[in-house]
PDB file of C-alpha atoms and ligand atoms in Angstrom:
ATOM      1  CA  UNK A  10     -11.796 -16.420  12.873  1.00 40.00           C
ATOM      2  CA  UNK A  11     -11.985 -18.386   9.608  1.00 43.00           C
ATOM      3  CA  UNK A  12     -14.827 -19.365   8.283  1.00 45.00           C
ATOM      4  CA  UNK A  13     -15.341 -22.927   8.265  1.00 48.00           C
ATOM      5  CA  UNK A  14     -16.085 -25.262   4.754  1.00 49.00           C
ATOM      6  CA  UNK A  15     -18.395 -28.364   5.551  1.00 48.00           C
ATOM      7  CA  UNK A  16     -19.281 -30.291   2.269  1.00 48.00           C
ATOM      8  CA  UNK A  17     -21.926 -33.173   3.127  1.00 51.00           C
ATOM      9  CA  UNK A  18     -21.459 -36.466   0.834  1.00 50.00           C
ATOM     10  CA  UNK A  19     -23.911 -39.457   1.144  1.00 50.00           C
ATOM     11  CA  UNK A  20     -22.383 -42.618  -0.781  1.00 50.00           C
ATOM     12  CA  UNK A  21     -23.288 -46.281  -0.604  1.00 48.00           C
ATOM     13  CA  UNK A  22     -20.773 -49.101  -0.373  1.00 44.00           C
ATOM     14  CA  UNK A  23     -22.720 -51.939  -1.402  1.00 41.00           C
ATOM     15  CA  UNK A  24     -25.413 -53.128  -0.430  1.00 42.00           C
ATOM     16  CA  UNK A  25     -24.890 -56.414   2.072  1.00 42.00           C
ATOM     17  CA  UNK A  26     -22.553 -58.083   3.719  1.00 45.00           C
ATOM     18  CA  UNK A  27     -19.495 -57.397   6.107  1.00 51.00           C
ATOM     19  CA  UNK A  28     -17.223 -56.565   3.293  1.00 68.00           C
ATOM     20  CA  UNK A  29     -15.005 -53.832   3.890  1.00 74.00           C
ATOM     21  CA  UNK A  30     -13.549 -51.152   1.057  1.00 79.00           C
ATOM     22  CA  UNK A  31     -11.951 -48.049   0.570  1.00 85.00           C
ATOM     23  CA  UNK A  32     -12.936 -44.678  -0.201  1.00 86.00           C
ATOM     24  CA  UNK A  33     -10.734 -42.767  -2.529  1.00 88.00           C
ATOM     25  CA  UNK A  34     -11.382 -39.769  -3.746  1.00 90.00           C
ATOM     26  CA  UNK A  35     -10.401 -35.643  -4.365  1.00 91.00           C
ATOM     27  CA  UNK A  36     -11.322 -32.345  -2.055  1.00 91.00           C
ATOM     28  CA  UNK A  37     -10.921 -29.262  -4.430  1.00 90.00           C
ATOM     29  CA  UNK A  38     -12.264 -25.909  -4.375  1.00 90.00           C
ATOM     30  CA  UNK A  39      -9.711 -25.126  -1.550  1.00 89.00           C
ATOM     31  CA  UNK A  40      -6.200 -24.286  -0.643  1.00 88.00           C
ATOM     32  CA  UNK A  41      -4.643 -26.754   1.431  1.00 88.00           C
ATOM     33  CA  UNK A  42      -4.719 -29.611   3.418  1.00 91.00           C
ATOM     34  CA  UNK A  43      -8.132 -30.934   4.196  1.00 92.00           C
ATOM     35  CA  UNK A  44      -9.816 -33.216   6.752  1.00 92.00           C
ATOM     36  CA  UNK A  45     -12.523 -36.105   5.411  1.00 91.00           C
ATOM     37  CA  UNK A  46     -14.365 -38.495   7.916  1.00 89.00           C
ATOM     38  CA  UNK A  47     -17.794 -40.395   7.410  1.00 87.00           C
ATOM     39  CA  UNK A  48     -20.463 -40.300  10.203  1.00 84.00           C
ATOM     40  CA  UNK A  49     -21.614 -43.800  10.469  1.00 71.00           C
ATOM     41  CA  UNK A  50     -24.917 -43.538  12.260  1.00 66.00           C
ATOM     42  CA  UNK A  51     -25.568 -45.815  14.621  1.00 68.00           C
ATOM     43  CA  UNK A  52     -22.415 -47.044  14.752  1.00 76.00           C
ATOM     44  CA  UNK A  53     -20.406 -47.280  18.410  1.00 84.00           C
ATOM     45  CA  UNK A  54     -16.746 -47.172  18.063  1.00 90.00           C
ATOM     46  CA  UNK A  55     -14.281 -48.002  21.285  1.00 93.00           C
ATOM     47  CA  UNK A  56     -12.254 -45.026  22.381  1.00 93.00           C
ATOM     48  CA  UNK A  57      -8.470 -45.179  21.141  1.00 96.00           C
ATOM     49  CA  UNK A  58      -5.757 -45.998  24.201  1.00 97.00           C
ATOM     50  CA  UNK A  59      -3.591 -44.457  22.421  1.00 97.00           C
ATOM     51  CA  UNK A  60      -2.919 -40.775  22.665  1.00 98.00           C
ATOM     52  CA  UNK A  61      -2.495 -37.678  19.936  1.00 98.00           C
ATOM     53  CA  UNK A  62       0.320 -34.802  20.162  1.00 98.00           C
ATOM     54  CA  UNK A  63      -0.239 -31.416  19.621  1.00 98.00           C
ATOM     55  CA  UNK A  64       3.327 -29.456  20.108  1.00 98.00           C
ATOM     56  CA  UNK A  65       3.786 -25.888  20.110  1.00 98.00           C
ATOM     57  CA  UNK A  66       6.897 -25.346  18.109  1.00 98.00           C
ATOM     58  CA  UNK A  67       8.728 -22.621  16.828  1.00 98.00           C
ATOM     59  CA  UNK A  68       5.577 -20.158  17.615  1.00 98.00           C
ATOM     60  CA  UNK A  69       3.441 -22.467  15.881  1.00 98.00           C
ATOM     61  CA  UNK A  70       0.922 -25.739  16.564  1.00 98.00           C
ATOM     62  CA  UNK A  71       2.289 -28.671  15.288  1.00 98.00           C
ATOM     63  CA  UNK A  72       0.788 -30.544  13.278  1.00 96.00           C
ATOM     64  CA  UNK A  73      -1.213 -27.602  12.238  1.00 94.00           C
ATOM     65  CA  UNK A  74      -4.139 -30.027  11.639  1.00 93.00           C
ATOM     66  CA  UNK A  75      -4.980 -32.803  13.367  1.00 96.00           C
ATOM     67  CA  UNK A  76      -7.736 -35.362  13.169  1.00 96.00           C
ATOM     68  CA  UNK A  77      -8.408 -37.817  15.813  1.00 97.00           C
ATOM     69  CA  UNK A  78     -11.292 -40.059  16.675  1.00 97.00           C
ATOM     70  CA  UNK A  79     -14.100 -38.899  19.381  1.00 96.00           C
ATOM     71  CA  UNK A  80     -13.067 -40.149  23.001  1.00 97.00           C
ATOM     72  CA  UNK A  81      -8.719 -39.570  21.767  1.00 98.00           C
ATOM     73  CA  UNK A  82      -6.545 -38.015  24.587  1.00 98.00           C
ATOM     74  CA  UNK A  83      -4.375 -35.345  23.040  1.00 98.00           C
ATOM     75  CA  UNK A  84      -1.237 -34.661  24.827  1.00 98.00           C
ATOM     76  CA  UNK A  85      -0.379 -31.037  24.433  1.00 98.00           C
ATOM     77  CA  UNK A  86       3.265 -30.404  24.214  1.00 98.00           C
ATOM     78  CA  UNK A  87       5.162 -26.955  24.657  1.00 98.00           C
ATOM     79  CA  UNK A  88       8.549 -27.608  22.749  1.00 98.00           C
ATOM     80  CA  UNK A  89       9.335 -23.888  22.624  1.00 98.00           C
ATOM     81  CA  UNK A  90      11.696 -22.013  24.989  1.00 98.00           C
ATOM     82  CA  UNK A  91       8.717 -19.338  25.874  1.00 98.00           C
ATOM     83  CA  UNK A  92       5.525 -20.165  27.461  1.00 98.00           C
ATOM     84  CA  UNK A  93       2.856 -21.185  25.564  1.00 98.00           C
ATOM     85  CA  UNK A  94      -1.095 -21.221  26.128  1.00 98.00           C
ATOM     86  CA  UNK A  95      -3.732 -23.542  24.942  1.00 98.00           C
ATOM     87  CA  UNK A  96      -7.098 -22.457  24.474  1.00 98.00           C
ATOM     88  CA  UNK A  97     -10.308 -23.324  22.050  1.00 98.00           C
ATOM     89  CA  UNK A  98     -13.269 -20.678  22.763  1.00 97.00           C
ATOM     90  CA  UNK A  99     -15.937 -23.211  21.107  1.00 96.00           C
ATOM     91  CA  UNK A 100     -16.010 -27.043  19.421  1.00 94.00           C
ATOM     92  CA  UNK A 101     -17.712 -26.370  15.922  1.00 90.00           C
ATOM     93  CA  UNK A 102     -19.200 -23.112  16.909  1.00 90.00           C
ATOM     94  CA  UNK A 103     -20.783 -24.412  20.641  1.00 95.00           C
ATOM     95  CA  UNK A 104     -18.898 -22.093  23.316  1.00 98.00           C
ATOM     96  CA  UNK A 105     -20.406 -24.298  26.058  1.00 98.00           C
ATOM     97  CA  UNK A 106     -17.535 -26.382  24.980  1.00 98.00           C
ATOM     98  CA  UNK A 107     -15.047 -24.057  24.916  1.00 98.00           C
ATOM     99  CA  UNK A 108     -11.721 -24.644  27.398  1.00 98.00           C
ATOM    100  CA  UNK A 109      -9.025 -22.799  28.463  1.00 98.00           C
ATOM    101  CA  UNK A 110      -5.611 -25.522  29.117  1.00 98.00           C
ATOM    102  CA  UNK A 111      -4.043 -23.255  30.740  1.00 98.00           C
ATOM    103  CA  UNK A 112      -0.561 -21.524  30.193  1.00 98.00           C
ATOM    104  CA  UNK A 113       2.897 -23.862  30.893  1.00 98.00           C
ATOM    105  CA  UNK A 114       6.831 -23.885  29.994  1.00 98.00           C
ATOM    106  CA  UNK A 115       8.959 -25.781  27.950  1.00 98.00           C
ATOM    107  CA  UNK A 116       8.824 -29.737  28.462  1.00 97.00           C
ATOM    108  CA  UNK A 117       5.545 -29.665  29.851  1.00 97.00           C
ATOM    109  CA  UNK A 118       2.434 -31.480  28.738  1.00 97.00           C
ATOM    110  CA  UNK A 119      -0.983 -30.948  29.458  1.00 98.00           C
ATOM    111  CA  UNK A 120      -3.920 -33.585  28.334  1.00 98.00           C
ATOM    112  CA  UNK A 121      -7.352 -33.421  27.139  1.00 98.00           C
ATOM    113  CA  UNK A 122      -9.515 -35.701  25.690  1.00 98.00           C
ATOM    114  CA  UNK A 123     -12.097 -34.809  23.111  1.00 98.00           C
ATOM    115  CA  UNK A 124     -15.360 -36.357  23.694  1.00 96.00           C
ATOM    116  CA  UNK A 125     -17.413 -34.203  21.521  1.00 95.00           C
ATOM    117  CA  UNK A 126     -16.905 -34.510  17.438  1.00 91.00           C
ATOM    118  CA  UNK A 127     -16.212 -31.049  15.308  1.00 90.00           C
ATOM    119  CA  UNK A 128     -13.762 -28.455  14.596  1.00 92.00           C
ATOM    120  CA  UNK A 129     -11.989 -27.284  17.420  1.00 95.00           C
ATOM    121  CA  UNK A 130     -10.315 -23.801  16.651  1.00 95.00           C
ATOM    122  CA  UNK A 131      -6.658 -23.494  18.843  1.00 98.00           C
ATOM    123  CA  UNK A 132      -5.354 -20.444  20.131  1.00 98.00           C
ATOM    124  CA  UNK A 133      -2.689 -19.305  22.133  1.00 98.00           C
ATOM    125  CA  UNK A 134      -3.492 -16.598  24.479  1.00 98.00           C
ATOM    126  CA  UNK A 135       0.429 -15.728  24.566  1.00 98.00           C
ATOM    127  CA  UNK A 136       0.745 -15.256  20.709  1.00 98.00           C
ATOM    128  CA  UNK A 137      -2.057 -14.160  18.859  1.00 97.00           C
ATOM    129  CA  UNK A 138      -0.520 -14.945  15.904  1.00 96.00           C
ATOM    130  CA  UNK A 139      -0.602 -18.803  16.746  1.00 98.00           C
ATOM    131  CA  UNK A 140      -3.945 -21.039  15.498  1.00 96.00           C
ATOM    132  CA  UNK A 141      -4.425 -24.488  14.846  1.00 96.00           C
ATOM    133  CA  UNK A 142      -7.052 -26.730  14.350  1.00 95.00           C
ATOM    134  CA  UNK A 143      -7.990 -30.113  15.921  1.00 96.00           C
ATOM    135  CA  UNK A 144     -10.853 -31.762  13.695  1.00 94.00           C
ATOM    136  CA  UNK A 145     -12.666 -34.369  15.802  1.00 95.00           C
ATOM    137  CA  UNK A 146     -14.025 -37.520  14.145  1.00 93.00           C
ATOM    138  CA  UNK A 147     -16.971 -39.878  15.201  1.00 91.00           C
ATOM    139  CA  UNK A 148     -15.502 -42.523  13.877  1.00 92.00           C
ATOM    140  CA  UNK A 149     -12.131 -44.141  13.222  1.00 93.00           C
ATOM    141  CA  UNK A 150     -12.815 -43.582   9.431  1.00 90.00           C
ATOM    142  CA  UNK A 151     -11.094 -40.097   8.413  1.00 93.00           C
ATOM    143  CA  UNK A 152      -8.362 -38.959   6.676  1.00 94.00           C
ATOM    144  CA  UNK A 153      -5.950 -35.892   6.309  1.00 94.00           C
ATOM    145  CA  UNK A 154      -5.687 -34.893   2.347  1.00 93.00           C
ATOM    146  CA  UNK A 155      -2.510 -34.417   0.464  1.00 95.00           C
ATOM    147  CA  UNK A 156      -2.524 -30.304  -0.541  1.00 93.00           C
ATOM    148  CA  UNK A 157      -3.634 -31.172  -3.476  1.00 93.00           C
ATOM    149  CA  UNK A 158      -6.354 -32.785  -1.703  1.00 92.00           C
ATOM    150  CA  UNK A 159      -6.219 -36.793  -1.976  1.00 95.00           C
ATOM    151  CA  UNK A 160      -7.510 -38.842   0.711  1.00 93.00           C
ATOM    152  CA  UNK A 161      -8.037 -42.853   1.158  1.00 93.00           C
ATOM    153  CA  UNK A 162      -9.782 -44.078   3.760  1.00 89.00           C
ATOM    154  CA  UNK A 163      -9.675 -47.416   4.216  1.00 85.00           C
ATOM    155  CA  UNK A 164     -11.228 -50.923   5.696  1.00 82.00           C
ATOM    156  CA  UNK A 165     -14.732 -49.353   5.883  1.00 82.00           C
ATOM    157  CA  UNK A 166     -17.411 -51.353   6.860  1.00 79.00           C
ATOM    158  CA  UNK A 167     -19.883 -51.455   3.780  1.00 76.00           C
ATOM    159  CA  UNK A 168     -22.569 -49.364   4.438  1.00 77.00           C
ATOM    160  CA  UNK A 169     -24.561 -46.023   3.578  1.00 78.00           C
ATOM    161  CA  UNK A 170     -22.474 -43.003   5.510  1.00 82.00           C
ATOM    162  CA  UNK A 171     -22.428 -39.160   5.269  1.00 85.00           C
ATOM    163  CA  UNK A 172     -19.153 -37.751   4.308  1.00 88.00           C
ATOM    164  CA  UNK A 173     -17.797 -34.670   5.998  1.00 89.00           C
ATOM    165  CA  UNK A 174     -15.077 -32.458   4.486  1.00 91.00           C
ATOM    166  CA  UNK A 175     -13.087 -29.395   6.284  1.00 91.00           C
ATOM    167  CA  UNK A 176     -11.253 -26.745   5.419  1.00 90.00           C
ATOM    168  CA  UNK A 177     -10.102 -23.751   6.890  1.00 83.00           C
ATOM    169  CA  UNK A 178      -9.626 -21.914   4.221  1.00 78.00           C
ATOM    170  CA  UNK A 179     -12.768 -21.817   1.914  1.00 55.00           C
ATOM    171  CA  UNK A 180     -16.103 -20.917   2.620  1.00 45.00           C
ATOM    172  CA  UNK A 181     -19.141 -22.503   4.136  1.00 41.00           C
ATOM    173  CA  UNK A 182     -21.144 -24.560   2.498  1.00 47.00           C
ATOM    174  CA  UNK A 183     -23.050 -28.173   2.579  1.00 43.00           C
ATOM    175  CA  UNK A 184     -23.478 -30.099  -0.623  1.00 45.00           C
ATOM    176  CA  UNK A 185     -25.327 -33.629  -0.928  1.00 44.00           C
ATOM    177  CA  UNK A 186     -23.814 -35.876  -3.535  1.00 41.00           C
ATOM    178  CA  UNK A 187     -25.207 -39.714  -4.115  1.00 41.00           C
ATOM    179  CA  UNK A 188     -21.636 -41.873  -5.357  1.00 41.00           C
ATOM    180  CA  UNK A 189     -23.178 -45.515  -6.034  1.00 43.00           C
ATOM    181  CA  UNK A 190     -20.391 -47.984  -6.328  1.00 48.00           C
ATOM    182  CA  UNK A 191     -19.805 -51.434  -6.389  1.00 53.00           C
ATOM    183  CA  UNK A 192     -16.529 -52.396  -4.460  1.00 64.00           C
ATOM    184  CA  UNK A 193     -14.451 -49.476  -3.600  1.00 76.00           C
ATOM    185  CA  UNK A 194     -16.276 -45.906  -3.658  1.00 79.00           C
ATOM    186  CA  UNK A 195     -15.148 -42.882  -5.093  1.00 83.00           C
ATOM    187  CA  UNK A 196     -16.034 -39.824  -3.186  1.00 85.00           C
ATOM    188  CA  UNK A 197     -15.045 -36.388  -5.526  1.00 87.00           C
ATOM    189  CA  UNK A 198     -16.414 -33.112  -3.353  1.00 87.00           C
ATOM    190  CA  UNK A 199     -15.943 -29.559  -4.577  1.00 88.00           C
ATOM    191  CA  UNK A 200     -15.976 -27.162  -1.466  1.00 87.00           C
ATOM    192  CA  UNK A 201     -16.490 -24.232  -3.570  1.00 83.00           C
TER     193      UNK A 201
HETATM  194 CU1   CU B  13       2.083 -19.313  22.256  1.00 65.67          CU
END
């Protein structure tokens, strides 16, 4: 199993008001795609109605990350001519939460929805060789980066918010960064 990268930003956009702005900004210091979200504490978001694909695809998960909010149904899809399996054997390292989908055929779908934010690790119990990850938000504020890691995130309430960035491919590690800004924020995090 990878080791998971977790970089920890904490930014303020502005100071009062119910202004909303956007959060640009740069992951580097790994290969890839990565996934950014803020935690907005206290904040209660409703769940989304509507639902997420995961496909299995050519002996691979497609997309092969995914970020959703908390409390999004995912419909898993088996597009492939062999049988595929779904399983995660933890959410962000807690096996209490891990869950086994179960094995089905072509044009099936099986559902789940994630109620618990973090990184949840897929697996195929048919094809070892098969991963994918599903990166679970807390609240409708994330984005997916470009590969050369550029991500927007937009219409956020201002506010004071942690940060979050993921990638599979680097190693662990938690940095704290203050970004003051005035308007839009600028959020630069090196996961190295
Ligand atoms: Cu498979």
């Amino acid at each position: 199993m990878k080791q998971l990268v977790s970089a920890v930003v904490v930014f303020f956009v502005g100071a009062i008001g119910a202004h909303a702005g956007t959060i640009h900004g740069k992951v580097s210091g790994a290969k890839g795609q990565s996934v950014v979200y803020i935690d907005a504490t206290g904040g209660t978001f409703p769940a989304p109605t509507k639902h997420a694909e995961m496909n299995q695809k050519g002996l691979m998960f497609s997309p092969h990350l995914l970020v959703v909010q908390k409390g999004t149904t995912v419909d898993f899809k088996n597009e492939d001519s062999v049988e595929h399996n779904v399983f995660w054997p933890s959410i962000s390292g807690n096996k209490s939460l891990g869950h086994n989908m179960g094995t089905w055929p072509q044009g099936q779908q099986r559902s789940f929805t994630f109620q618990t934010p973090g990184v949840v690790a897929l697996l195929c119990n048919v094809h070892p060789d098969m991963s994918g990850y599903i990166i679970v938000s807390p609240t409708p504020y994330f984005a997916t980066t470009s590969n050369s890691g550029e991500f927007t995130i937009a219409n956020v309430p201002n506010g004071t918010y942690k940060l979050t960035a993921w990638n599979q491919a680097g190693k662990g590690k938690t940095q704290t960064i203050q970004v003051t800004v005035s308007g839009d924020a600028e959020a630069n995090i090196n996961l190295k």
